[in-house]
Coordinates of C-alpha atoms and ligand atoms in Angstrom, one line a residue:
X292 CA 42.2 -40.4 6.6
X293 CA 42.4 -42.8 9.3
X294 CA 44.9 -43.8 11.8
X295 CA 44.0 -47.1 13.5
X296 CA 46.7 -49.3 16.5
X297 CA 47.4 -51.5 13.0
X298 CA 48.3 -48.5 10.7
X299 CA 51.1 -45.8 10.9
X300 CA 50.5 -43.1 8.3
X301 CA 53.6 -41.1 7.0
X302 CA 53.0 -38.3 4.5
X303 CA 56.0 -37.4 2.3
X304 CA 56.5 -34.9 0.1
X305 CA 57.2 -35.6 -3.4
X306 CA 59.9 -33.0 -5.4
X307 CA 58.8 -32.3 -8.8
X308 CA 61.0 -30.1 -11.4
X309 CA 60.4 -28.9 -14.3
X310 CA 62.5 -28.2 -16.8
X311 CA 60.6 -26.7 -19.4
X312 CA 59.5 -23.3 -19.7
X313 CA 55.3 -23.6 -18.6
X314 CA 52.8 -22.2 -20.3
X315 CA 51.8 -18.3 -20.2
X316 CA 49.2 -18.0 -17.6
X317 CA 45.5 -17.2 -18.8
X318 CA 44.8 -13.6 -18.3
X319 CA 43.1 -13.7 -15.2
X320 CA 45.5 -16.1 -13.6
X321 CA 47.5 -14.3 -11.5
X322 CA 52.0 -15.8 -11.8
X323 CA 52.3 -17.5 -9.2
X324 CA 55.4 -16.2 -6.7
X325 CA 58.7 -17.5 -6.7
X326 CA 57.6 -19.1 -3.3
X327 CA 54.5 -20.5 -4.8
X328 CA 57.0 -22.6 -8.0
X329 CA 59.3 -24.0 -5.4
X330 CA 56.2 -25.3 -3.1
X331 CA 55.0 -26.7 -6.0
X332 CA 58.2 -28.8 -6.8
X333 CA 56.9 -30.7 -3.8
X334 CA 53.7 -33.0 -3.8
X335 CA 52.3 -34.8 -0.7
X336 CA 51.8 -38.3 -0.3
X337 CA 50.4 -40.6 2.6
X338 CA 52.5 -43.9 2.8
X339 CA 51.2 -46.5 5.5
X340 CA 53.3 -49.6 7.7
X341 CA 51.7 -52.7 8.4
X342 CA 51.8 -52.9 12.0
X343 CA 49.5 -56.5 12.4
X344 CA 52.4 -58.6 12.7
X345 CA 53.7 -56.7 15.9
X346 CA 53.2 -57.3 19.4
X347 CA 51.4 -55.5 21.6
X348 CA 54.5 -54.2 23.5
X349 CA 55.9 -53.6 20.3
X350 CA 53.5 -51.7 19.0
X351 CA 54.1 -49.8 22.3
X352 CA 57.3 -49.4 21.5
X353 CA 56.4 -46.8 18.3
X354 CA 54.9 -44.4 19.3
X355 CA 58.5 -43.5 22.2
X356 CA 60.9 -44.3 19.0
X357 CA 58.9 -41.9 17.4
X358 CA 59.7 -39.4 20.5
X359 CA 63.0 -39.5 20.7
X360 CA 63.3 -39.3 16.2
X361 CA 61.8 -36.2 16.6
X362 CA 64.7 -34.9 19.7
X363 CA 66.6 -35.7 16.2
X364 CA 64.9 -32.8 14.3
X365 CA 65.9 -30.1 17.4
X366 CA 69.2 -30.7 17.2
X367 CA 69.9 -31.4 13.7
X368 CA 68.3 -27.4 13.6
X369 CA 70.5 -26.1 15.7
X370 CA 73.4 -28.0 14.1
X371 CA 72.8 -26.6 10.5
X372 CA 71.1 -23.0 11.4
X373 CA 70.9 -22.4 14.8
X374 CA 67.4 -20.9 16.6
X375 CA 64.7 -22.8 15.0
X376 CA 61.9 -20.5 16.7
X377 CA 63.7 -16.6 16.1
X378 CA 64.1 -17.7 12.2
X379 CA 60.4 -18.7 12.4
X380 CA 59.0 -15.4 14.3
X381 CA 60.5 -13.6 11.5
X382 CA 59.1 -15.1 9.3
X383 CA 54.8 -13.6 8.6
X384 CA 54.6 -16.1 4.8
X385 CA 52.7 -19.1 5.5
X386 CA 54.1 -20.8 2.3
X387 CA 57.7 -19.5 3.2
X388 CA 57.4 -20.5 6.8
X389 CA 56.6 -24.1 5.9
X390 CA 59.2 -23.9 3.2
X391 CA 61.8 -23.6 5.8
X392 CA 60.6 -26.4 7.9
X393 CA 60.8 -28.6 4.7
X394 CA 64.2 -27.0 4.4
X395 CA 65.3 -27.1 8.0
X396 CA 66.6 -23.2 7.5
X397 CA 65.9 -20.4 5.1
X398 CA 68.0 -21.8 1.9
X399 CA 67.1 -24.4 -0.5
X400 CA 68.4 -27.5 -0.5
X401 CA 66.4 -28.4 -4.2
X402 CA 68.7 -25.2 -4.9
X403 CA 72.3 -25.2 -4.0
X404 CA 71.3 -23.5 -1.3
X405 CA 70.5 -20.3 -1.9
X406 CA 68.7 -18.2 0.3
X407 CA 65.2 -17.5 0.0
X408 CA 64.3 -15.3 3.3
X409 CA 65.1 -12.0 2.6
X410 CA 68.2 -10.9 4.5
X411 CA 70.0 -14.3 5.7
X412 CA 72.8 -14.0 3.8
X413 CA 75.2 -17.6 2.6
X414 CA 74.5 -20.6 4.4
X415 CA 77.9 -21.0 6.2
X416 CA 79.8 -23.7 4.9
X417 CA 80.3 -25.1 8.5
X418 CA 76.2 -24.8 8.2
X419 CA 76.2 -24.4 12.1
X420 CA 78.6 -26.4 13.4
X421 CA 81.6 -24.2 13.2
X422 CA 81.3 -20.3 14.3
X423 CA 79.7 -18.5 10.8
X424 CA 82.8 -15.9 10.4
X425 CA 85.6 -19.3 10.8
X426 CA 88.0 -19.7 8.0
X427 CA 89.8 -22.6 6.7
X428 CA 93.2 -21.3 7.7
X429 CA 92.0 -20.1 11.2
X430 CA 90.7 -23.8 12.3
X431 CA 93.4 -26.1 11.1
X432 CA 95.9 -23.2 12.6
X433 CA 94.6 -24.7 16.2
X434 CA 92.7 -27.9 15.2
X435 CA 93.2 -30.5 17.8
X436 CA 91.2 -34.2 18.0
X437 CA 88.3 -32.6 20.2
X438 CA 87.9 -29.8 17.4
X439 CA 88.4 -31.5 15.1
X440 CA 85.9 -34.5 16.7
X441 CA 83.0 -35.9 14.8
X442 CA 80.8 -35.2 18.0
X443 CA 81.8 -32.0 19.0
X444 CA 80.4 -28.5 18.5
X445 CA 83.0 -25.4 17.8
X446 CA 82.0 -22.2 19.7
X447 CA 84.2 -19.1 19.6
X448 CA 84.9 -17.5 23.2
X449 CA 85.3 -13.8 24.2
X450 CA 88.6 -13.8 23.9
X451 CA 88.4 -15.2 20.2
X452 CA 89.6 -18.9 20.9
X453 CA 88.0 -21.6 20.2
X454 CA 86.3 -24.2 21.6
X455 CA 85.0 -27.6 21.8
X456 CA 82.3 -28.4 23.2
X457 CA 80.2 -32.3 23.3
X458 CA 77.5 -33.0 21.9
X459 CA 75.7 -34.5 25.2
X460 CA 76.7 -31.1 26.1
X461 CA 75.8 -28.7 24.2
X462 CA 72.6 -30.3 23.1
X463 CA 71.8 -31.4 27.0
X464 CA 67.9 -31.1 27.2
X465 CA 66.9 -32.7 23.8
X466 CA 70.0 -35.7 24.3
X467 CA 68.2 -36.8 27.5
X468 CA 65.3 -36.1 26.4
X469 CA 65.9 -38.8 23.5
X470 CA 67.8 -41.2 25.7
X471 CA 64.7 -41.6 28.0
X472 CA 62.8 -42.5 25.4
X473 CA 65.4 -45.2 24.1
X474 CA 65.6 -46.8 27.5
X475 CA 61.7 -46.5 28.1
X476 CA 61.5 -48.1 24.8
X477 CA 64.2 -50.8 25.8
X478 CA 62.0 -51.6 29.0
X479 CA 59.2 -53.2 26.7
X480 CA 62.0 -54.6 24.2
X481 CA 61.0 -58.9 24.4
X482 CA 63.7 -59.4 21.3
X483 CA 67.2 -59.4 23.9
X484 CA 69.2 -58.2 20.7
X485 CA 66.7 -54.8 20.5
X486 CA 66.9 -54.3 24.2
X487 CA 70.2 -54.2 24.6
X488 CA 70.9 -51.8 21.6
X489 CA 67.8 -49.7 22.8
X490 CA 70.1 -49.6 26.1
X491 CA 73.2 -48.9 24.9
X492 CA 72.3 -46.3 22.0
X493 CA 70.7 -44.3 25.1
X494 CA 73.8 -44.1 26.5
X495 CA 76.8 -43.4 23.5
X496 CA 73.7 -40.3 23.5
X497 CA 74.7 -38.8 27.5
X498 CA 78.3 -39.9 26.7
X499 CA 79.1 -39.3 22.7
X500 CA 80.8 -42.8 22.6
X501 CA 78.4 -44.9 20.0
X502 CA 80.7 -48.0 19.5
X503 CA 79.3 -50.4 21.5
X504 CA 76.0 -49.4 20.5
X505 CA 77.3 -50.4 17.0
X506 CA 78.6 -53.6 17.5
X507 CA 75.2 -54.4 19.8
X508 CA 72.8 -53.3 16.5
X509 CA 75.1 -55.1 13.9
X510 CA 74.8 -57.9 16.2
X511 CA 70.6 -57.8 16.8
X512 CA 69.0 -60.0 13.7
X513 CA 65.7 -61.0 15.5
X514 CA 64.1 -57.8 16.1
X515 CA 61.0 -57.1 14.7
X516 CA 61.3 -52.8 14.6
X517 CA 64.2 -50.7 14.1
X518 CA 65.9 -47.3 15.4
X519 CA 68.5 -45.5 13.6
X520 CA 69.7 -42.7 15.5
X521 CA 72.0 -40.3 16.7
X522 CA 74.8 -37.9 14.7
X523 CA 76.0 -40.4 11.7
X524 CA 76.6 -38.2 8.4
X525 CA 78.8 -35.8 8.4
X526 CA 77.7 -34.0 5.2
X527 CA 75.9 -31.1 6.4
X528 CA 79.8 -30.2 6.9
X529 CA 80.8 -29.4 4.0
X530 CA 83.6 -27.3 5.6
X531 CA 85.8 -30.3 6.8
X532 CA 83.2 -32.9 6.4
X533 CA 84.4 -33.4 11.0
X534 CA 81.0 -33.1 12.3
X535 CA 78.0 -35.7 12.3
X536 CA 74.4 -34.5 11.8
X537 CA 72.3 -36.0 14.7
X538 CA 68.8 -37.7 12.5
X539 CA 66.8 -41.2 12.7
X540 CA 65.1 -44.0 11.0
X541 CA 62.3 -45.8 12.8
X542 CA 61.8 -48.6 10.5
X543 CA 59.4 -52.2 11.1
X544 CA 61.8 -55.1 9.2
X545 CA 59.7 -56.7 6.6
X546 CA 60.0 -60.6 7.7
X547 CA 58.6 -61.9 4.9
X548 CA 60.9 -60.1 2.6
X549 CA 64.0 -60.2 4.6
X550 CA 63.6 -63.8 4.8
X551 CA 63.4 -64.8 1.2
X552 CA 66.6 -62.5 0.8
X553 CA 68.3 -64.1 2.8
X554 CA 67.6 -68.0 1.0
X555 CA 68.0 -65.3 -2.4
X556 CA 71.3 -64.7 -1.1
X557 CA 72.1 -68.3 0.1
X558 CA 71.6 -69.6 -3.5
X559 CA 73.8 -67.2 -4.9
X560 CA 77.3 -69.8 -5.4
X561 CA 74.3 -71.8 -7.5
X562 CA 72.7 -69.3 -9.5
X563 CA 77.0 -68.4 -10.6
X564 CA 78.5 -71.0 -11.8
X565 CA 75.1 -71.0 -14.2
X566 CA 75.5 -67.7 -15.2
X567 CA 76.2 -66.7 -19.3
X568 CA 79.6 -66.9 -19.5
X569 CA 82.7 -69.1 -20.2
X570 CA 83.6 -70.6 -17.3
X571 CA 87.2 -68.6 -16.1
X572 CA 84.9 -65.6 -15.7
X573 CA 83.0 -67.1 -12.7
X574 CA 85.2 -68.8 -10.7
X575 CA 84.7 -66.8 -7.8
X576 CA 82.7 -67.8 -4.9
X577 CA 80.0 -65.4 -4.1
X578 CA 79.4 -64.7 -0.5
X579 CA 76.4 -65.4 1.6
X580 CA 77.4 -63.9 4.8
X581 CA 75.6 -60.5 3.4
X582 CA 72.8 -58.9 5.6
X583 CA 70.7 -57.4 3.9
X584 CA 67.0 -56.8 4.7
X585 CA 63.6 -55.0 3.5
X586 CA 61.6 -52.3 6.3
X587 CA 59.1 -49.9 6.0
X588 CA 59.9 -46.5 7.5
X589 CA 57.5 -45.1 10.2
X590 CA 59.7 -41.9 11.0
X591 CA 62.5 -39.6 9.2
X592 CA 63.9 -37.0 11.5
X593 CA 66.7 -34.7 11.0
X594 CA 69.6 -34.8 8.5
X595 CA 68.0 -37.7 7.2
X596 CA 64.6 -35.4 6.4
X597 CA 65.9 -32.6 4.8
X598 CA 67.1 -32.5 1.2
X599 CA 66.4 -35.5 -1.1
X600 CA 65.9 -38.8 0.5
X601 CA 67.6 -42.2 0.8
X602 CA 65.6 -45.1 0.0
X603 CA 68.1 -47.5 1.2
X604 CA 71.3 -47.6 4.4
X605 CA 74.2 -48.8 4.9
X606 CA 75.8 -48.7 8.2
X607 CA 77.2 -48.5 10.2
X608 CA 80.0 -45.7 9.0
X609 CA 82.8 -46.8 12.0
X610 CA 85.1 -48.6 10.7
X611 CA 86.5 -50.4 13.4
X612 CA 83.1 -52.1 13.9
X613 CA 83.1 -52.8 9.7
X614 CA 86.0 -55.3 10.5
X615 CA 84.5 -56.5 13.2
X616 CA 81.1 -57.2 12.3
X617 CA 80.5 -55.8 8.2
X618 CA 78.0 -53.7 7.8
X619 CA 73.9 -53.7 7.2
X620 CA 71.9 -53.2 4.2
X621 CA 68.6 -51.3 4.7
X622 CA 66.5 -51.3 1.9
X623 CA 62.8 -49.1 2.3
X624 CA 60.0 -51.0 1.0
X625 CA 57.1 -48.5 1.2
X626 CA 59.5 -45.5 0.5
X627 CA 60.3 -47.6 -2.9
X628 CA 56.5 -47.7 -3.2
X629 CA 56.4 -43.9 -3.5
X630 CA 59.1 -43.8 -6.1
X631 CA 56.8 -46.3 -7.8
X632 CA 53.6 -45.0 -7.6
X633 CA 54.2 -40.9 -8.2
X634 CA 56.9 -41.5 -10.3
X635 CA 57.1 -44.6 -12.2
X636 CA 53.0 -45.1 -13.0
X637 CA 53.0 -42.4 -15.1
X638 CA 56.2 -43.0 -16.8
X639 CA 54.1 -46.1 -17.7
X640 CA 51.2 -44.7 -18.8
X641 CA 53.4 -42.4 -21.2
X642 CA 56.1 -44.6 -22.5
X643 CA 55.2 -47.8 -22.8
X644 CA 52.7 -49.4 -25.0
X645 CA 49.0 -49.8 -24.4
X646 CA 48.5 -53.6 -24.3
X647 CA 52.1 -53.9 -21.8
X648 CA 51.4 -51.3 -19.3
X649 CA 49.2 -53.9 -17.1
X650 CA 52.4 -55.7 -16.6
X651 CA 54.1 -52.6 -15.0
X652 CA 53.9 -53.5 -11.0
X653 CA 55.1 -52.8 -7.4
X654 CA 56.2 -55.9 -7.0
X655 CA 58.5 -56.7 -10.0
X656 CA 59.7 -53.0 -9.7
X657 CA 60.4 -53.6 -6.1
X658 CA 62.6 -56.9 -7.4
X659 CA 64.2 -55.7 -9.6
X660 CA 65.0 -53.2 -6.8
X661 CA 66.0 -56.1 -4.5
X662 CA 67.9 -58.3 -6.7
X663 CA 69.8 -55.7 -8.2
X664 CA 71.6 -55.9 -5.3
X665 CA 71.7 -59.2 -4.2
X666 CA 73.6 -59.3 -8.2
X667 CA 76.0 -57.4 -6.7
X668 CA 77.6 -60.1 -5.2
X669 CA 77.9 -62.3 -8.1
X670 CA 80.3 -62.7 -11.6
X671 CA 84.2 -61.1 -9.8
X672 CA 86.2 -58.7 -8.1
X673 CA 89.4 -59.6 -9.0
X674 CA 90.8 -59.6 -12.7
X675 CA 91.9 -63.1 -14.4
X676 CA 94.5 -61.7 -16.2
X677 CA 97.7 -60.6 -14.3
X678 CA 96.4 -59.3 -10.8
X679 CA 94.2 -56.9 -8.6
X680 CA 90.8 -56.2 -9.0
X681 CA 87.8 -55.3 -11.4
X682 CA 87.8 -51.9 -9.4
X683 CA 91.3 -50.5 -9.8
X684 CA 91.6 -52.0 -13.8
X685 CA 88.8 -50.5 -14.9
X686 CA 88.9 -46.6 -12.8
X687 CA 86.7 -44.2 -13.1
X688 CA 84.7 -47.2 -15.8
X689 CA 84.2 -48.8 -13.1
X690 CA 81.1 -47.8 -11.0
X691 CA 79.1 -47.3 -13.7
X692 CA 79.3 -51.0 -15.2
X693 CA 78.9 -52.7 -11.6
X694 CA 75.3 -50.8 -12.1
X695 CA 74.9 -52.3 -15.3
X696 CA 76.2 -55.5 -13.9
X697 CA 74.0 -55.7 -11.1
X698 CA 71.3 -54.9 -13.8
X699 CA 71.1 -57.1 -15.6
X700 CA 72.6 -60.1 -13.7
X701 CA 69.4 -58.9 -11.1
X702 CA 67.5 -59.5 -14.3
X703 CA 68.7 -62.8 -15.0
X704 CA 68.7 -64.2 -11.3
X705 CA 64.8 -63.3 -11.1
X706 CA 63.9 -65.0 -14.9
X707 CA 66.4 -68.3 -13.2
X708 CA 64.5 -68.3 -10.2
X709 CA 61.2 -68.0 -11.6
X710 CA 62.2 -71.2 -14.2
X711 CA 62.9 -73.4 -10.7
X712 CA 59.5 -72.2 -9.3
X713 CA 61.1 -69.8 -6.7
X714 CA 59.2 -66.6 -7.2
X715 CA 56.0 -68.0 -7.1
X716 CA 52.9 -67.0 -9.9
X717 CA 54.5 -64.4 -11.1
X718 CA 55.2 -63.8 -14.2
X719 CA 58.3 -62.9 -15.8
X720 CA 56.9 -61.0 -18.6
X721 CA 56.3 -58.5 -15.5
X722 CA 60.1 -57.8 -14.7
X723 CA 60.9 -56.8 -17.9
X724 CA 57.9 -54.5 -18.6
X725 CA 58.7 -53.6 -14.9
X726 CA 62.6 -53.3 -15.5
X727 CA 61.5 -51.3 -18.8
X728 CA 59.5 -48.5 -16.9
X729 CA 62.5 -47.9 -14.4
X730 CA 65.3 -47.6 -17.3
X731 CA 63.7 -43.8 -17.8
X732 CA 63.1 -43.5 -14.4
X733 CA 67.1 -44.1 -14.4
X734 CA 68.1 -42.1 -17.1
X735 CA 66.6 -39.3 -16.3
X736 CA 69.6 -39.1 -13.1
X737 CA 71.6 -37.7 -15.8
X738 CA 75.3 -37.8 -16.8
X739 CA 77.3 -37.8 -14.4
X740 CA 75.4 -40.1 -12.1
X741 CA 77.0 -43.9 -12.4
X742 CA 73.1 -45.0 -12.3
X743 CA 72.7 -42.9 -14.8
X744 CA 75.7 -43.8 -17.1
X745 CA 74.4 -47.4 -16.5
X746 CA 70.9 -47.2 -17.8
X747 CA 71.7 -45.1 -21.0
X748 CA 74.2 -47.8 -22.1
X749 CA 71.6 -50.7 -20.7
X750 CA 68.7 -48.3 -23.1
X751 CA 71.1 -48.5 -25.8
X752 CA 72.1 -51.8 -25.9
X753 CA 69.3 -53.7 -25.6
X754 CA 67.3 -51.6 -28.0
X755 CA 70.1 -52.9 -30.9
X756 CA 69.2 -55.8 -30.0
X757 CA 66.0 -55.1 -30.5
X758 CA 64.6 -55.9 -26.9
X759 CA 61.9 -52.8 -27.4
X760 CA 61.0 -51.7 -30.2
X761 CA 59.4 -47.8 -30.2
X762 CA 56.4 -46.7 -31.7
X763 CA 57.8 -43.9 -33.7
X764 CA 53.4 -42.5 -34.5
X765 CA 53.2 -42.6 -30.4
X766 CA 56.2 -42.7 -28.7
X767 CA 55.3 -46.0 -27.3
X768 CA 57.6 -48.8 -26.7
X769 CA 56.8 -52.5 -26.2
X770 CA 59.1 -55.3 -25.3
X771 CA 59.9 -58.5 -27.2
X772 CA 59.6 -60.9 -24.4
X773 CA 62.4 -63.1 -26.3
X774 CA 64.6 -60.7 -27.5
X775 CA 64.9 -59.5 -24.5
X776 CA 66.3 -62.5 -23.0
X777 CA 68.7 -63.1 -25.4
X778 CA 69.7 -60.2 -25.2
X779 CA 70.4 -59.8 -21.1
X780 CA 72.2 -62.7 -21.5
X781 CA 74.1 -60.5 -24.3
X782 CA 74.8 -57.9 -22.5
X783 CA 75.6 -60.5 -19.1
X784 CA 78.1 -61.8 -20.8
X785 CA 79.8 -58.4 -22.4
X786 CA 80.0 -57.1 -18.9
X787 CA 81.4 -59.8 -16.9
X788 CA 83.7 -60.6 -19.8
X789 CA 84.7 -56.3 -19.3
X790 CA 85.6 -57.3 -16.0
X791 CA 87.3 -60.6 -16.2
X792 CA 89.7 -59.3 -18.5
X793 CA 89.8 -55.7 -16.5
X794 CA 89.7 -53.9 -20.0
X795 CA 89.9 -50.3 -19.5
X796 CA 90.3 -49.1 -22.7
X797 CA 87.9 -51.3 -24.4
X798 CA 84.8 -50.3 -21.5
X799 CA 86.1 -46.4 -22.2
X800 CA 85.1 -46.7 -26.0
X801 CA 81.9 -49.1 -25.4
X802 CA 80.4 -46.4 -22.9
X803 CA 81.4 -43.3 -24.7
X804 CA 79.6 -44.4 -27.9
X805 CA 76.7 -46.3 -25.7
X806 CA 75.5 -43.5 -23.3
X807 CA 74.7 -41.5 -26.0
X808 CA 70.8 -40.3 -25.7
X809 CA 69.1 -40.3 -29.1
X810 CA 66.3 -37.7 -30.7
X811 CA 64.0 -39.7 -30.5
X812 CA 64.8 -40.8 -26.5
X813 CA 65.5 -37.1 -25.9
X814 CA 61.7 -36.3 -27.0
X815 CA 60.4 -38.3 -24.8
X816 CA 62.0 -37.5 -22.2
X817 CA 61.1 -33.9 -22.4
X818 CA 57.2 -35.2 -22.5
X819 CA 57.9 -36.8 -19.2
X820 CA 58.8 -33.3 -18.7
X821 CA 56.2 -31.6 -19.4
X822 CA 53.7 -33.8 -17.5
X823 CA 55.0 -32.6 -14.2
X824 CA 56.4 -36.1 -13.6
X825 CA 58.9 -35.7 -10.7
X826 CA 62.8 -37.3 -10.2
X827 CA 63.2 -37.3 -6.8
X828 CA 60.9 -37.7 -3.7
X829 CA 61.5 -36.0 0.2
X830 CA 58.8 -36.5 3.1
X831 CA 56.6 -34.2 5.4
X832 CA 55.6 -36.2 9.1
X833 CA 53.9 -36.1 11.0
X834 CA 52.6 -38.5 13.9
Ligands
ZN1105 ZN1 74.0 -50.9 -7.3

């Protein structure tokens, strides 16, 4: 694999889950060890990010930002485990060492955090943010704002008293190195918004005061290069959810796609009026100020690089910044590409009828995902009879129905825009077959996941409307394009009416019936599992 100035390659590991028993090994083959089985869940994929559109100075910034990001790896190790060097020197098996690198510690993030290194014990709920023997009661008795802060680490002094050390003191050395790299990158920045953000972010790392840099991040709009860096999410603190873990993403904005998204968001009010429902169900005017952009990721570090990987980021978390500036949604296009190549393509080869397979394309898959996001802005947020929000009226049913709405209205949007000649020369049929292949992907997320339930319902509804036909001899599916269009319109109308009427009982009965998995679909999903088609992806990477 060649690396040059216009190409940065990162390798990702793909997590494969194979719930079906593996066939008995041939006699001459040795049974794989438990660790080999764990490692076999991952395959390495290489992603490329095109830097051809960047200026020379922007290209020079990337290695500085990657160096800054790498210090987040060092800090996150200390937050989640403690002394990485000591752990690594205690492990002689190279496969176990590799697995510890992937997991940022000796506990298996894909296996309920069970230890895979002998004699390490269970993972403390508070990771290494707190003393490992700390109980909730003990902490709550003495908890001060400093002890509960997002940005402090808690220790016990020799007298047994709890003390809080700010991150910038506890991790002074890597923090200072990260800040230095950000300042060097800022000195190269040509975009004034980016320059200001990088300078403020460097200061924030040195003081643990993040709000000025979060505000500057929301203000910057014309940058090509971006970095999300610092202590951000609190998932790693399972004891209280107080402590933020360090992480970083280094990103390159896809200006072409971001520009198209901005244009489509601007067209939403007109598209809202075209929705296939009576006028009272589309009286609201969709907002056109969403900040939705597409990026290629070139580096993940720290918490972002541990466990299952995200393909979309929604930040900042600071509610005061959200009220003043809103939030920004970042779609990571090359990571979606990896999911397409490693998950959607093999599903296509297994479950779509051979003559329609060529219509499953990355552009159509990506467009469907993007228009799903845009379509969340369509429809109505408040019920039309009585008062209140759709979310409040539909309670626990609201999430899955809203995801299904975004799926079908996303398809509605794609076909409307295509008919208006806004999507270039792509074939509408590509979106429809790619949508079906992606339904199989999402159905596998399971019934406890809102997207999983939404996709099961969509599959059953469209199937009953003749939009897909299963060939029982081969277990493959064919899209009937005309019936798919009428089915999508019928489902759009059904969902928008449920939402507008705030019909909780109706939605509950409908969903309960429609998320059932038929024996034939069960058999098809079992075929995907036995073919070792992965469900999720995670990253491994080097410069
Ligand atoms: Zn969604």
